[in-house]
Structure formats: C-alpha cells, structure tokens
mmCIF file of C-alpha atoms in Angstrom:
data_model
loop_
_atom_site.group_PDB
_atom_site.id
_atom_site.type_symbol
_atom_site.label_atom_id
_atom_site.label_comp_id
_atom_site.label_asym_id
_atom_site.label_seq_id
_atom_site.Cartn_x
_atom_site.Cartn_y
_atom_site.Cartn_z
ATOM 1 C CA UNK E 256 -0.077 -0.086 -0.414
ATOM 2 C CA UNK E 257 0.731 3.552 -0.974
ATOM 3 C CA UNK E 258 0.353 6.118 1.734
ATOM 4 C CA UNK E 259 0.063 10.394 0.681
ATOM 5 C CA UNK E 260 3.647 10.837 2.088
ATOM 6 C CA UNK E 261 4.939 7.522 -0.194
ATOM 7 C CA UNK E 262 2.961 8.960 -3.174
ATOM 8 C CA UNK E 263 4.421 12.854 -1.982
ATOM 9 C CA UNK E 264 8.060 11.389 -2.610
ATOM 10 C CA UNK E 265 7.260 10.099 -6.313
ATOM 11 C CA UNK E 266 4.519 12.294 -7.611
ATOM 12 C CA UNK E 267 7.488 14.037 -9.607
ATOM 13 C CA UNK E 268 8.495 10.394 -11.625
ATOM 14 C CA UNK E 269 3.985 9.660 -11.613
ATOM 15 C CA UNK E 270 3.376 12.348 -13.405
ATOM 16 C CA UNK E 271 6.538 11.629 -15.775
ATOM 17 C CA UNK E 272 5.881 7.722 -16.114
ATOM 18 C CA UNK E 273 8.576 6.726 -14.334
ATOM 19 C CA UNK E 274 7.784 4.615 -11.935
ATOM 20 C CA UNK E 275 7.498 0.610 -12.307
ATOM 21 C CA UNK E 276 4.544 -0.999 -13.622
ATOM 22 C CA UNK E 277 4.290 -2.630 -9.894
ATOM 23 C CA UNK E 278 4.896 1.619 -7.918
ATOM 24 C CA UNK E 279 2.281 3.158 -10.999
ATOM 25 C CA UNK E 280 -0.396 1.002 -10.260
ATOM 26 C CA UNK E 281 -0.157 1.244 -6.234
ATOM 27 C CA UNK E 282 -0.227 5.230 -7.140
ATOM 28 C CA UNK E 283 -2.882 4.560 -8.913
ATOM 29 C CA UNK E 284 -4.902 3.158 -6.413
ATOM 30 C CA UNK E 285 -4.057 5.660 -3.642
ATOM 31 C CA UNK E 286 -4.869 8.047 -6.088
ATOM 32 C CA UNK E 287 -8.339 6.536 -7.181
ATOM 33 C CA UNK E 288 -8.879 7.041 -3.053
ATOM 34 C CA UNK E 289 -7.350 10.228 -1.614
ATOM 35 C CA UNK E 290 -8.690 12.721 -3.334
ATOM 36 C CA UNK E 291 -5.722 15.809 -1.050
ATOM 37 C CA UNK E 292 -2.878 13.548 -3.370
ATOM 38 C CA UNK E 293 -5.318 12.980 -6.585
ATOM 39 C CA UNK E 294 -5.424 17.256 -6.696
ATOM 40 C CA UNK E 295 -1.406 17.260 -6.791
ATOM 41 C CA UNK E 296 -1.242 14.743 -9.493
ATOM 42 C CA UNK E 297 -3.875 17.225 -11.654
ATOM 43 C CA UNK E 298 -2.069 20.516 -10.104
ATOM 44 C CA UNK E 299 1.376 18.941 -11.186
ATOM 45 C CA UNK E 300 -0.383 17.870 -14.264
ATOM 46 C CA UNK E 301 -1.300 21.190 -14.858
ATOM 47 C CA UNK E 302 2.095 22.766 -14.247
ATOM 48 C CA UNK E 303 3.235 20.336 -17.564
ATOM 49 C CA UNK E 304 0.650 21.553 -19.558
ATOM 50 C CA UNK E 305 1.115 25.037 -18.776
ATOM 51 C CA UNK E 306 4.317 23.964 -19.431
ATOM 52 C CA UNK E 307 4.626 22.927 -22.500
ATOM 53 C CA UNK E 308 1.959 25.339 -24.155
ATOM 54 C CA UNK E 309 3.429 28.202 -22.871
ATOM 55 C CA UNK E 310 6.569 27.074 -25.057
ATOM 56 C CA UNK E 311 5.468 25.693 -27.565
ATOM 57 C CA UNK E 312 3.522 29.074 -28.742
ATOM 58 C CA UNK E 313 7.276 29.892 -30.335
ATOM 59 C CA UNK E 314 8.683 28.183 -33.954
ATOM 60 C CA UNK E 315 11.563 29.506 -35.817
ATOM 61 C CA UNK E 316 11.421 32.187 -37.910
ATOM 62 C CA UNK E 317 11.700 30.863 -41.544
ATOM 63 C CA UNK E 318 15.062 32.713 -42.707
ATOM 64 C CA UNK E 319 16.673 31.104 -39.234
ATOM 65 C CA UNK E 320 15.419 28.012 -41.111
ATOM 66 C CA UNK E 321 17.284 28.555 -44.297
ATOM 67 C CA UNK E 322 20.040 29.510 -42.406
ATOM 68 C CA UNK E 323 20.748 26.487 -41.696
ATOM 69 C CA UNK E 324 20.139 24.146 -43.797
ATOM 70 C CA UNK E 325 22.281 27.217 -45.998
ATOM 71 C CA UNK E 326 24.711 26.819 -43.334
ATOM 72 C CA UNK E 327 24.632 23.250 -43.460
ATOM 73 C CA UNK E 328 23.514 21.369 -46.579
ATOM 74 C CA UNK E 329 24.997 23.937 -49.290
ATOM 75 C CA UNK E 330 28.777 23.171 -50.214
ATOM 76 C CA UNK E 331 29.681 27.005 -50.683
ATOM 77 C CA UNK E 332 27.868 27.551 -47.329
ATOM 78 C CA UNK E 333 28.583 30.942 -45.312
ATOM 79 C CA UNK E 334 30.457 31.820 -49.048
ATOM 80 C CA UNK E 335 28.289 35.711 -48.864
ATOM 81 C CA UNK E 336 28.592 37.116 -52.274
ATOM 82 C CA UNK E 337 32.036 39.560 -52.550
ATOM 83 C CA UNK E 338 33.740 36.042 -51.604
ATOM 84 C CA UNK E 339 32.212 35.159 -55.226
ATOM 85 C CA UNK E 340 33.757 38.264 -56.426
ATOM 86 C CA UNK E 341 36.981 37.669 -54.814
ATOM 87 C CA UNK E 342 37.236 34.226 -56.253
ATOM 88 C CA UNK E 343 36.708 36.115 -59.836
ATOM 89 C CA UNK E 344 39.051 38.897 -58.994
ATOM 90 C CA UNK E 345 42.100 36.380 -57.948
ATOM 91 C CA UNK E 346 40.958 34.654 -61.203
ATOM 92 C CA UNK E 347 41.597 38.020 -63.710
ATOM 93 C CA UNK E 348 44.642 38.744 -61.549
ATOM 94 C CA UNK E 349 46.269 35.335 -62.745
ATOM 95 C CA UNK E 350 44.693 35.389 -66.108
ATOM 96 C CA UNK E 351 46.853 38.803 -65.963
ATOM 97 C CA UNK E 352 49.750 37.460 -63.940
ATOM 98 C CA UNK E 353 50.375 35.173 -67.246
ATOM 99 C CA UNK E 354 50.502 37.120 -69.298
ATOM 100 C CA UNK E 355 52.703 39.755 -67.645
ATOM 101 C CA UNK E 356 55.852 38.936 -66.099
ATOM 102 C CA UNK E 357 56.253 42.941 -63.839
ATOM 103 C CA UNK E 358 52.341 41.706 -62.495
ATOM 104 C CA UNK E 359 53.603 38.363 -61.337
ATOM 105 C CA UNK E 360 54.328 40.411 -57.539
ATOM 106 C CA UNK E 361 50.823 41.394 -57.654
ATOM 107 C CA UNK E 362 49.561 38.596 -58.397
ATOM 108 C CA UNK E 363 51.258 36.570 -55.716
ATOM 109 C CA UNK E 364 50.151 39.246 -53.191
ATOM 110 C CA UNK E 365 46.434 39.356 -54.226
ATOM 111 C CA UNK E 366 46.199 35.623 -53.891
ATOM 112 C CA UNK E 367 47.146 35.068 -50.484
ATOM 113 C CA UNK E 368 45.510 38.249 -50.096
ATOM 114 C CA UNK E 369 42.239 36.206 -50.850
ATOM 115 C CA UNK E 370 43.189 33.002 -49.627
ATOM 116 C CA UNK E 371 43.443 34.298 -45.855
ATOM 117 C CA UNK E 372 39.689 35.790 -47.048
ATOM 118 C CA UNK E 373 38.603 33.170 -47.949
ATOM 119 C CA UNK E 374 40.289 31.105 -45.047
ATOM 120 C CA UNK E 375 37.557 30.630 -42.458
ATOM 121 C CA UNK E 376 38.395 28.161 -40.205
ATOM 122 C CA UNK E 377 35.526 25.764 -41.303
ATOM 123 C CA UNK E 378 36.427 22.682 -42.572
ATOM 124 C CA UNK E 379 38.599 21.394 -45.528
ATOM 125 C CA UNK E 380 39.734 18.673 -47.018
ATOM 126 C CA UNK E 381 43.028 18.635 -48.346
ATOM 127 C CA UNK E 382 45.323 16.195 -49.559
ATOM 128 C CA UNK E 383 48.847 15.719 -49.427
ATOM 129 C CA UNK E 384 52.261 13.435 -49.238
ATOM 130 C CA UNK E 385 53.146 13.090 -45.736
ATOM 131 C CA UNK E 386 56.831 13.878 -44.364
ATOM 132 C CA UNK E 387 59.030 14.911 -41.493
ATOM 133 C CA UNK E 388 59.390 18.579 -41.164
ATOM 134 C CA UNK E 389 62.887 18.694 -39.642
ATOM 135 C CA UNK E 390 63.781 16.074 -42.711
ATOM 136 C CA UNK E 391 62.450 18.159 -45.508
ATOM 137 C CA UNK E 392 64.002 21.667 -43.960
ATOM 138 C CA UNK E 393 67.427 20.297 -43.445
ATOM 139 C CA UNK E 394 66.816 18.957 -47.595
ATOM 140 C CA UNK E 395 65.964 22.369 -48.849
ATOM 141 C CA UNK E 396 67.624 25.021 -45.825
ATOM 142 C CA UNK E 397 70.191 22.889 -44.328
ATOM 143 C CA UNK E 398 68.660 23.126 -41.240
ATOM 144 C CA UNK E 399 70.008 20.899 -38.357
ATOM 145 C CA UNK E 400 67.293 18.385 -37.943
ATOM 146 C CA UNK E 401 67.789 16.697 -34.579
ATOM 147 C CA UNK E 402 64.961 14.188 -35.903
ATOM 148 C CA UNK E 403 67.682 10.911 -35.025
ATOM 149 C CA UNK E 404 67.689 12.146 -31.526
ATOM 150 C CA UNK E 405 64.476 12.878 -30.871
ATOM 151 C CA UNK E 406 62.275 11.223 -33.966
ATOM 152 C CA UNK E 407 60.845 12.371 -37.138
ATOM 153 C CA UNK E 408 57.589 15.553 -37.351
ATOM 154 C CA UNK E 409 54.964 14.643 -39.752
ATOM 155 C CA UNK E 410 53.649 17.460 -41.938
ATOM 156 C CA UNK E 411 51.332 17.956 -44.557
ATOM 157 C CA UNK E 412 52.970 18.682 -47.987
ATOM 158 C CA UNK E 413 50.179 19.689 -50.718
ATOM 159 C CA UNK E 414 50.664 19.375 -54.220
ATOM 160 C CA UNK E 415 51.758 23.298 -54.392
ATOM 161 C CA UNK E 416 54.468 22.243 -52.824
ATOM 162 C CA UNK E 417 53.125 24.000 -49.101
ATOM 163 C CA UNK E 418 54.780 22.851 -46.549
ATOM 164 C CA UNK E 419 51.579 22.763 -43.377
ATOM 165 C CA UNK E 420 52.136 21.904 -39.970
ATOM 166 C CA UNK E 421 49.412 19.326 -38.226
ATOM 167 C CA UNK E 422 47.997 20.015 -34.762
ATOM 168 C CA UNK E 423 48.492 18.180 -32.372
ATOM 169 C CA UNK E 424 45.232 16.097 -31.321
ATOM 170 C CA UNK E 425 43.635 12.911 -30.272
ATOM 171 C CA UNK E 426 43.599 12.340 -34.527
ATOM 172 C CA UNK E 427 46.502 13.591 -35.241
ATOM 173 C CA UNK E 428 49.088 11.754 -33.128
ATOM 174 C CA UNK E 429 49.775 8.796 -35.346
ATOM 175 C CA UNK E 430 50.338 11.502 -38.302
ATOM 176 C CA UNK E 431 52.734 13.184 -36.407
ATOM 177 C CA UNK E 432 54.674 10.665 -34.626
ATOM 178 C CA UNK E 433 54.432 7.616 -36.853
ATOM 179 C CA UNK E 434 57.317 6.830 -38.853
ATOM 180 C CA UNK E 435 55.803 4.278 -40.675
ATOM 181 C CA UNK E 436 53.544 7.117 -42.899
ATOM 182 C CA UNK E 437 56.176 9.438 -44.094
ATOM 183 C CA UNK E 438 55.898 9.122 -47.598
ATOM 184 C CA UNK E 439 52.056 8.176 -47.553
ATOM 185 C CA UNK E 440 49.757 10.194 -49.426
ATOM 186 C CA UNK E 441 46.904 11.420 -47.474
ATOM 187 C CA UNK E 442 43.419 12.953 -46.945
ATOM 188 C CA UNK E 443 42.683 15.049 -44.505
ATOM 189 C CA UNK E 444 39.380 16.130 -43.114
ATOM 190 C CA UNK E 445 39.262 19.187 -40.737
ATOM 191 C CA UNK E 446 40.305 22.573 -39.992
ATOM 192 C CA UNK E 447 42.479 24.688 -41.888
ATOM 193 C CA UNK E 448 44.144 27.938 -40.210
ATOM 194 C CA UNK E 449 45.858 29.561 -43.088
ATOM 195 C CA UNK E 450 47.686 31.901 -42.065
ATOM 196 C CA UNK E 451 49.371 29.576 -39.502
ATOM 197 C CA UNK E 452 49.691 27.369 -41.688
ATOM 198 C CA UNK E 453 48.555 24.562 -39.647
ATOM 199 C CA UNK E 454 45.463 21.386 -40.076
ATOM 200 C CA UNK E 455 43.139 20.866 -37.107
ATOM 201 C CA UNK E 456 42.519 16.746 -37.518
ATOM 202 C CA UNK E 457 39.325 15.629 -37.071
ATOM 203 C CA UNK E 458 40.063 12.240 -39.698
ATOM 204 C CA UNK E 459 42.247 10.842 -42.379
ATOM 205 C CA UNK E 460 43.100 8.301 -45.120
ATOM 206 C CA UNK E 461 45.513 6.725 -45.691
ATOM 207 C CA UNK E 462 45.354 6.943 -49.869
ATOM 208 C CA UNK J 76 34.273 6.272 -41.472
ATOM 209 C CA UNK J 77 34.244 9.092 -43.064
ATOM 210 C CA UNK J 78 30.765 9.670 -45.463
ATOM 211 C CA UNK J 79 30.836 11.167 -48.929
ATOM 212 C CA UNK J 80 29.660 14.803 -48.690
ATOM 213 C CA UNK J 81 26.191 14.043 -50.357
ATOM 214 C CA UNK J 82 25.143 11.018 -48.030
ATOM 215 C CA UNK J 83 26.037 12.482 -45.273
ATOM 216 C CA UNK J 84 23.955 15.582 -46.275
ATOM 217 C CA UNK J 85 21.440 13.000 -47.001
ATOM 218 C CA UNK J 86 21.477 11.653 -43.461
ATOM 219 C CA UNK J 87 21.918 15.109 -42.046
ATOM 220 C CA UNK J 88 18.708 16.317 -43.471
ATOM 221 C CA UNK J 89 16.744 12.998 -42.862
ATOM 222 C CA UNK J 90 18.101 12.706 -38.520
ATOM 223 C CA UNK J 91 19.393 16.434 -37.724
ATOM 224 C CA UNK J 92 16.969 19.071 -39.263
ATOM 225 C CA UNK J 93 13.859 18.207 -38.614
ATOM 226 C CA UNK J 94 14.471 18.920 -34.885
ATOM 227 C CA UNK J 95 14.861 22.567 -35.956
ATOM 228 C CA UNK J 96 11.930 23.244 -34.325
ATOM 229 C CA UNK J 97 12.806 21.927 -30.703
ATOM 230 C CA UNK J 98 16.533 22.858 -30.749
ATOM 231 C CA UNK J 99 14.863 26.373 -31.427
ATOM 232 C CA UNK J 100 12.176 26.360 -28.525
ATOM 233 C CA UNK J 101 14.734 25.565 -26.184
ATOM 234 C CA UNK J 102 17.013 27.946 -27.438
ATOM 235 C CA UNK J 103 14.131 30.679 -27.165
ATOM 236 C CA UNK J 104 13.870 29.685 -23.325
ATOM 237 C CA UNK J 105 18.000 29.407 -22.337
ATOM 238 C CA UNK J 106 18.950 32.769 -24.468
ATOM 239 C CA UNK J 107 15.788 34.520 -25.047
ATOM 240 C CA UNK J 108 14.201 35.864 -28.162
ATOM 241 C CA UNK J 109 16.811 38.065 -29.190
ATOM 242 C CA UNK J 110 19.884 35.289 -28.778
ATOM 243 C CA UNK J 111 17.454 31.884 -30.071
ATOM 244 C CA UNK J 112 19.157 32.472 -33.533
ATOM 245 C CA UNK J 113 22.664 32.419 -33.307
ATOM 246 C CA UNK J 114 22.642 29.489 -30.413
ATOM 247 C CA UNK J 115 20.452 27.611 -33.089
ATOM 248 C CA UNK J 116 22.758 28.321 -35.501
ATOM 249 C CA UNK J 117 25.896 27.537 -34.249
ATOM 250 C CA UNK J 118 24.413 24.748 -32.775
ATOM 251 C CA UNK J 119 23.525 23.177 -35.761
ATOM 252 C CA UNK J 120 26.840 23.847 -37.604
ATOM 253 C CA UNK J 121 28.800 22.056 -34.756
ATOM 254 C CA UNK J 122 26.058 19.205 -34.992
ATOM 255 C CA UNK J 123 27.491 19.747 -38.454
ATOM 256 C CA UNK J 124 30.632 19.675 -38.640
ATOM 257 C CA UNK J 125 30.940 16.226 -35.892
ATOM 258 C CA UNK J 126 28.478 14.573 -37.538
ATOM 259 C CA UNK J 127 30.294 11.774 -38.600
ATOM 260 C CA UNK J 128 30.566 11.513 -34.245
ATOM 261 C CA UNK J 129 26.615 10.612 -34.243
ATOM 262 C CA UNK J 130 25.387 7.119 -34.032
ATOM 263 C CA UNK J 131 21.878 6.640 -35.858
ATOM 264 C CA UNK J 132 20.524 3.729 -33.433
ATOM 265 C CA UNK J 133 20.432 6.905 -31.461
ATOM 266 C CA UNK J 134 18.190 9.095 -30.547
ATOM 267 C CA UNK J 135 19.417 12.304 -32.256
ATOM 268 C CA UNK J 136 17.185 15.242 -31.089
ATOM 269 C CA UNK J 137 18.755 14.596 -28.150
ATOM 270 C CA UNK J 138 22.444 14.658 -29.160
ATOM 271 C CA UNK J 139 21.389 17.342 -30.547
ATOM 272 C CA UNK J 140 19.915 18.863 -26.781
ATOM 273 C CA UNK J 141 23.031 17.888 -25.561
ATOM 274 C CA UNK J 142 25.814 20.009 -27.969
ATOM 275 C CA UNK J 143 22.973 22.666 -28.267
ATOM 276 C CA UNK J 144 23.850 22.507 -24.230
ATOM 277 C CA UNK J 145 27.753 22.600 -24.846
ATOM 278 C CA UNK J 146 27.633 25.933 -26.897
ATOM 279 C CA UNK J 147 25.147 27.782 -24.672
ATOM 280 C CA UNK J 148 27.453 26.841 -21.706
ATOM 281 C CA UNK J 149 30.273 27.970 -23.550
ATOM 282 C CA UNK J 150 28.842 30.713 -25.260
ATOM 283 C CA UNK J 151 26.185 32.420 -23.325
ATOM 284 C CA UNK J 152 25.537 31.079 -19.735
ATOM 285 C CA UNK J 153 28.879 31.986 -18.205
ATOM 286 C CA UNK J 154 28.190 35.494 -19.212
ATOM 287 C CA UNK J 155 25.457 35.359 -16.856
ATOM 288 C CA UNK J 156 25.100 36.191 -13.410
ATOM 289 C CA UNK J 157 23.999 33.366 -11.942
ATOM 290 C CA UNK J 158 25.108 30.931 -8.557
ATOM 291 C CA UNK J 159 26.671 27.426 -9.408
ATOM 292 C CA UNK J 160 23.359 24.898 -8.010
ATOM 293 C CA UNK J 161 24.163 22.893 -5.394
ATOM 294 C CA UNK J 162 22.195 19.191 -6.275
ATOM 295 C CA UNK J 163 23.950 16.168 -5.416
ATOM 296 C CA UNK J 164 21.286 13.810 -4.908
ATOM 297 C CA UNK J 165 17.293 12.198 -3.986
ATOM 298 C CA UNK J 166 17.461 13.958 -0.807
ATOM 299 C CA UNK J 167 17.241 17.696 -1.925
ATOM 300 C CA UNK J 168 13.539 16.409 -2.878
ATOM 301 C CA UNK J 169 10.710 18.194 -2.106
ATOM 302 C CA UNK J 170 8.271 15.325 -0.840
ATOM 303 C CA UNK J 171 5.485 17.628 1.031
ATOM 304 C CA UNK J 172 4.889 20.327 -1.301
ATOM 305 C CA UNK J 173 1.579 21.550 -1.064
ATOM 306 C CA UNK J 174 0.073 21.395 -4.720
ATOM 307 C CA UNK J 175 -3.371 22.507 -3.723
ATOM 308 C CA UNK J 176 -2.850 25.720 -3.765
ATOM 309 C CA UNK J 177 -4.341 28.004 -6.532
ATOM 310 C CA UNK J 178 -1.692 28.821 -8.933
ATOM 311 C CA UNK J 179 -2.649 28.188 -13.185
ATOM 312 C CA UNK J 180 -4.999 30.355 -14.793
ATOM 313 C CA UNK J 181 -5.393 29.816 -18.418
ATOM 314 C CA UNK J 182 -4.123 33.561 -18.660
ATOM 315 C CA UNK J 183 -1.655 32.511 -17.320
ATOM 316 C CA UNK J 184 0.895 31.852 -19.861
ATOM 317 C CA UNK J 185 2.804 35.072 -19.730
ATOM 318 C CA UNK J 186 3.541 34.645 -15.787
ATOM 319 C CA UNK J 187 4.934 30.644 -17.006
ATOM 320 C CA UNK J 188 7.117 32.524 -18.845
ATOM 321 C CA UNK J 189 8.244 35.198 -17.332
ATOM 322 C CA UNK J 190 8.050 32.554 -13.613
ATOM 323 C CA UNK J 191 10.189 29.679 -15.733
ATOM 324 C CA UNK J 192 13.099 32.528 -16.759
ATOM 325 C CA UNK J 193 13.853 33.306 -13.382
ATOM 326 C CA UNK J 194 14.591 29.744 -12.552
ATOM 327 C CA UNK J 195 17.439 28.982 -12.649
ATOM 328 C CA UNK J 196 19.188 27.854 -15.934
ATOM 329 C CA UNK J 197 19.756 24.316 -15.038
ATOM 330 C CA UNK J 198 16.730 23.753 -13.071
ATOM 331 C CA UNK J 199 15.054 25.243 -15.939
ATOM 332 C CA UNK J 200 16.409 23.065 -19.232
ATOM 333 C CA UNK J 201 15.488 20.149 -16.643
ATOM 334 C CA UNK J 202 11.900 20.899 -17.254
ATOM 335 C CA UNK J 203 11.975 22.038 -20.288
ATOM 336 C CA UNK J 204 13.651 18.601 -21.090
ATOM 337 C CA UNK J 205 10.956 16.858 -19.617
ATOM 338 C CA UNK J 206 7.453 18.676 -19.492
ATOM 339 C CA UNK J 207 8.002 20.048 -22.908
ATOM 340 C CA UNK J 208 10.370 17.824 -25.026
ATOM 341 C CA UNK J 209 9.192 14.048 -23.520
ATOM 342 C CA UNK J 210 12.154 13.058 -22.571
ATOM 343 C CA UNK J 211 13.059 10.278 -20.190
ATOM 344 C CA UNK J 212 15.060 10.719 -17.140
ATOM 345 C CA UNK J 213 17.900 8.952 -18.378
ATOM 346 C CA UNK J 214 17.860 10.638 -21.763
ATOM 347 C CA UNK J 215 17.935 14.021 -19.959
ATOM 348 C CA UNK J 216 20.443 12.675 -17.497
ATOM 349 C CA UNK J 217 22.852 12.562 -20.906
ATOM 350 C CA UNK J 218 22.133 15.540 -22.197
ATOM 351 C CA UNK J 219 23.364 17.113 -19.314
ATOM 352 C CA UNK J 220 25.828 15.240 -18.786
ATOM 353 C CA UNK J 221 24.122 14.157 -14.498
ATOM 354 C CA UNK J 222 23.302 10.978 -12.813
ATOM 355 C CA UNK J 223 19.403 10.043 -13.000
ATOM 356 C CA UNK J 224 19.628 11.418 -9.524
ATOM 357 C CA UNK J 225 20.558 14.969 -9.866
ATOM 358 C CA UNK J 226 17.496 15.230 -11.997
ATOM 359 C CA UNK J 227 15.572 14.166 -10.501
ATOM 360 C CA UNK J 228 15.771 16.744 -7.657
ATOM 361 C CA UNK J 229 16.370 19.099 -10.677
ATOM 362 C CA UNK J 230 12.920 18.737 -12.221
ATOM 363 C CA UNK J 231 11.704 18.335 -7.928
ATOM 364 C CA UNK J 232 12.899 21.615 -6.920
ATOM 365 C CA UNK J 233 12.553 23.128 -10.113
ATOM 366 C CA UNK J 234 8.975 22.948 -10.771
ATOM 367 C CA UNK J 235 8.186 23.892 -7.230
ATOM 368 C CA UNK J 236 10.254 26.975 -7.170
ATOM 369 C CA UNK J 237 8.233 27.253 -10.910
ATOM 370 C CA UNK J 238 4.465 26.930 -9.599
ATOM 371 C CA UNK J 239 6.456 29.606 -6.512
ATOM 372 C CA UNK J 240 6.864 31.681 -8.876
ATOM 373 C CA UNK J 241 3.523 31.720 -11.184
ATOM 374 C CA UNK J 242 1.691 32.075 -8.015
ATOM 375 C CA UNK J 243 3.574 34.736 -6.410
ATOM 376 C CA UNK J 244 2.687 36.650 -9.726
ATOM 377 C CA UNK J 245 -1.117 35.231 -9.900
ATOM 378 C CA UNK J 246 -0.967 37.312 -6.509
ATOM 379 C CA UNK J 247 0.556 40.169 -7.491
ATOM 380 C CA UNK J 248 -1.987 40.666 -10.596
ATOM 381 C CA UNK J 249 -4.337 39.923 -8.379
ATOM 382 C CA UNK J 250 -2.633 42.166 -5.478
ATOM 383 C CA UNK J 251 -1.425 45.109 -7.608
ATOM 384 C CA UNK J 252 2.487 44.327 -5.412
ATOM 385 C CA UNK J 253 4.848 43.864 -7.639
ATOM 386 C CA UNK J 254 6.168 39.372 -6.908
ATOM 387 C CA UNK J 255 7.607 39.108 -4.504
ATOM 388 C CA UNK J 256 10.972 36.577 -6.243
ATOM 389 C CA UNK J 257 13.059 33.828 -4.380
ATOM 390 C CA UNK J 258 14.879 33.672 -6.941
ATOM 391 C CA UNK J 259 18.755 33.035 -5.983
ATOM 392 C CA UNK J 260 21.042 36.111 -7.458
ATOM 393 C CA UNK J 261 24.942 37.052 -7.319
ATOM 394 C CA UNK J 262 24.514 40.828 -5.260
#
C-alpha cells in the first residue's frame, strides 16, 4: 500500500511516467482513494501542460530555417557574394600575371590575401604527402634536424609544395609521430588555419 | 568512417534538421528571443561538423540538445550572473510541497514564461526537457551529463520553484503589488 507520504515522494516520477509498472499501480490505487493527492497530481500535471503550451507556441522563423539549411547542406555555405567576387578578381589577376611578368609579384600577394579572406577556419579536405618537417627543412635549407635524437615530425606537403603543420590532437597523433606513415599520401578532414599554415585534424585516410 | 558529402548531407537532412523547431524552442528559453537564432545556428554548425560522431541508432534530438547545452554553456551561460547550483542527489527532493494552491489559470501563459526565465538555468533545462520535449530521465541525464538522481532533484526543486513563482505573479496581479521573487542571484 502507498500512503500520502509515499505518493508525494514519487509524484514527479508518477506524472513523468518514470515509475515501474508495480509502483504505478500502487500510486493509482492511492490516488483513486485520496482526493488531496489526486488534486496534487492534477496540479502538477497542469503545470507540465502549462509549460508545454507556453513554450510550444514558438516556431523558428523561416529565415532561420533557411539559414541553417544553407550553412549546413550547401557546399558553398556561408560564402557571401563578395567572397565569390574576390575569387573572380583573383582569377583575373592570375590571367594578367600569366601574360605580364611584372605583375607576378602583385598577383601572388593578391592571391595570398584572397586565400586569407577565404580561409574562415571551417571544414576542409586536404590531400598531400606526409613528410618529416625537420628532414624537409634540412633538405631544402640545411636546417640542423634533430630527428635522429628526437624522432621525425610529420607534416603535410600539398601539391603546390606548401608544407602544413599538423596540430596536435587525438586524431593527428599517428600523422605526426608514426614514422611508418612518412611518404604516404593522406587525405585529411579537418580545419585549415591558413595564416598559421596549420591544420587541425578531425579524421584522415591513408590513400 | 567518413561518409561521402552527398550521403552526409542526406543523412543530416533526414536525422538532424527535423529537430530544428525543438532546438529553437529550447534555445529561446535558454538565451531569450534576441539570441536564440545565433544559438540555434551555432548548434547546427557544430552538429554538422561532428555529424560523423553521431550514432544513428541513438536519438538525434537528444544528441542535438547535448550540443545545444555545450554551446550554450561555452558561449552564453558563463556571461550570465548566476550562482552555481548545489544539487547532488535525492536528499533535496521536497516531498510535501503543497500542490493544492491555485496557481494555474488560463490567462497565465505570460506569467509561466516569465517565471520560467527566473528559474535557475539547470533546473529550467531539466523542466523543459521533461515537460516540453517529453525526454526520459535517462535521456535528460545524458544530455545534462549528470546522474539520474540529480535529474530527479532538479525537476523536483525546479517545478516547485516554478509553481511558487507563478503563484507569486498571480497574487501580484490580484493585489497590484510586485511579486516576491526568491531566486538566488549574485549580489
């Protein structure tokens, strides 16, 4: 048997449907006999319904629904019109640079600036060869690499020859420290911080 | 495993986007109408980013609420003046709250919303998940990253606090006085 004290202790669980079937039967038996507890249960149920009715009246604006859909489902999400315009300008500059050697420096700087503007630190997929950073610097610049003592340090070299630092993280552990992967072509999914020439790795595939 | 982009979009559209209205309702009660759109937008951007980690055999709405809570904590709640709650278990359940008092009338919807905004945010979130979204205690515990006993005490205390606030607003309407509000605030 359940008395008033027992019932009040489990009143929330009762109205939320969280009591076991046996306890629910006991609670219902008590409620059938006790007007005060029945009223308490009705009031609590009423509070639940009032909260639900109050909160449920709000719906997202169509603009928000559209904006969320665009920012998640569209491949060119959150690319404002001026970004696309900058791409067009950059292409034009490239075309000019190809024909007028004097403009090459200007074109290179503009392209770099454009790249920085396009880089919004969102998801990217980058493909390249995994190389040891220090060995590469030794090869190219005569840097005194400490690899024999401290081990290799993996970085990603993309097709344009650029070397990207791989930021430390759970998903990047092997890319940085597993020497067996050096020389392999990998596809990295993550974020690119262009100014810092760094990549944050969410996941990767060895191709 | 990395899904192809097309498949990923298709799954996201099927599993996550239908819950946008529920996420919006919750966001609006957590940060108010003026910031709700930003919170929803950021929640879905994060959900999209980490969609690979969502287990399709589980409840996507609960997963989104968990992301919403994390975004809200990291971006919004820390800027609000609110004392941390001390709720560690069932011992704080209040078994003899007098539910017999008249506090709910048809015309009190505005009072309910106002009162809800005064309830401490962790209590409010538990109430919203249980009463509006019909989440089970187990789901609420997962979303709020706390034990089920804490969910029970938050619901118990939060609902009683809410009922008292609604009653106070109702009494204030009747008497023309300002309601006596008793929710803890930083001085």
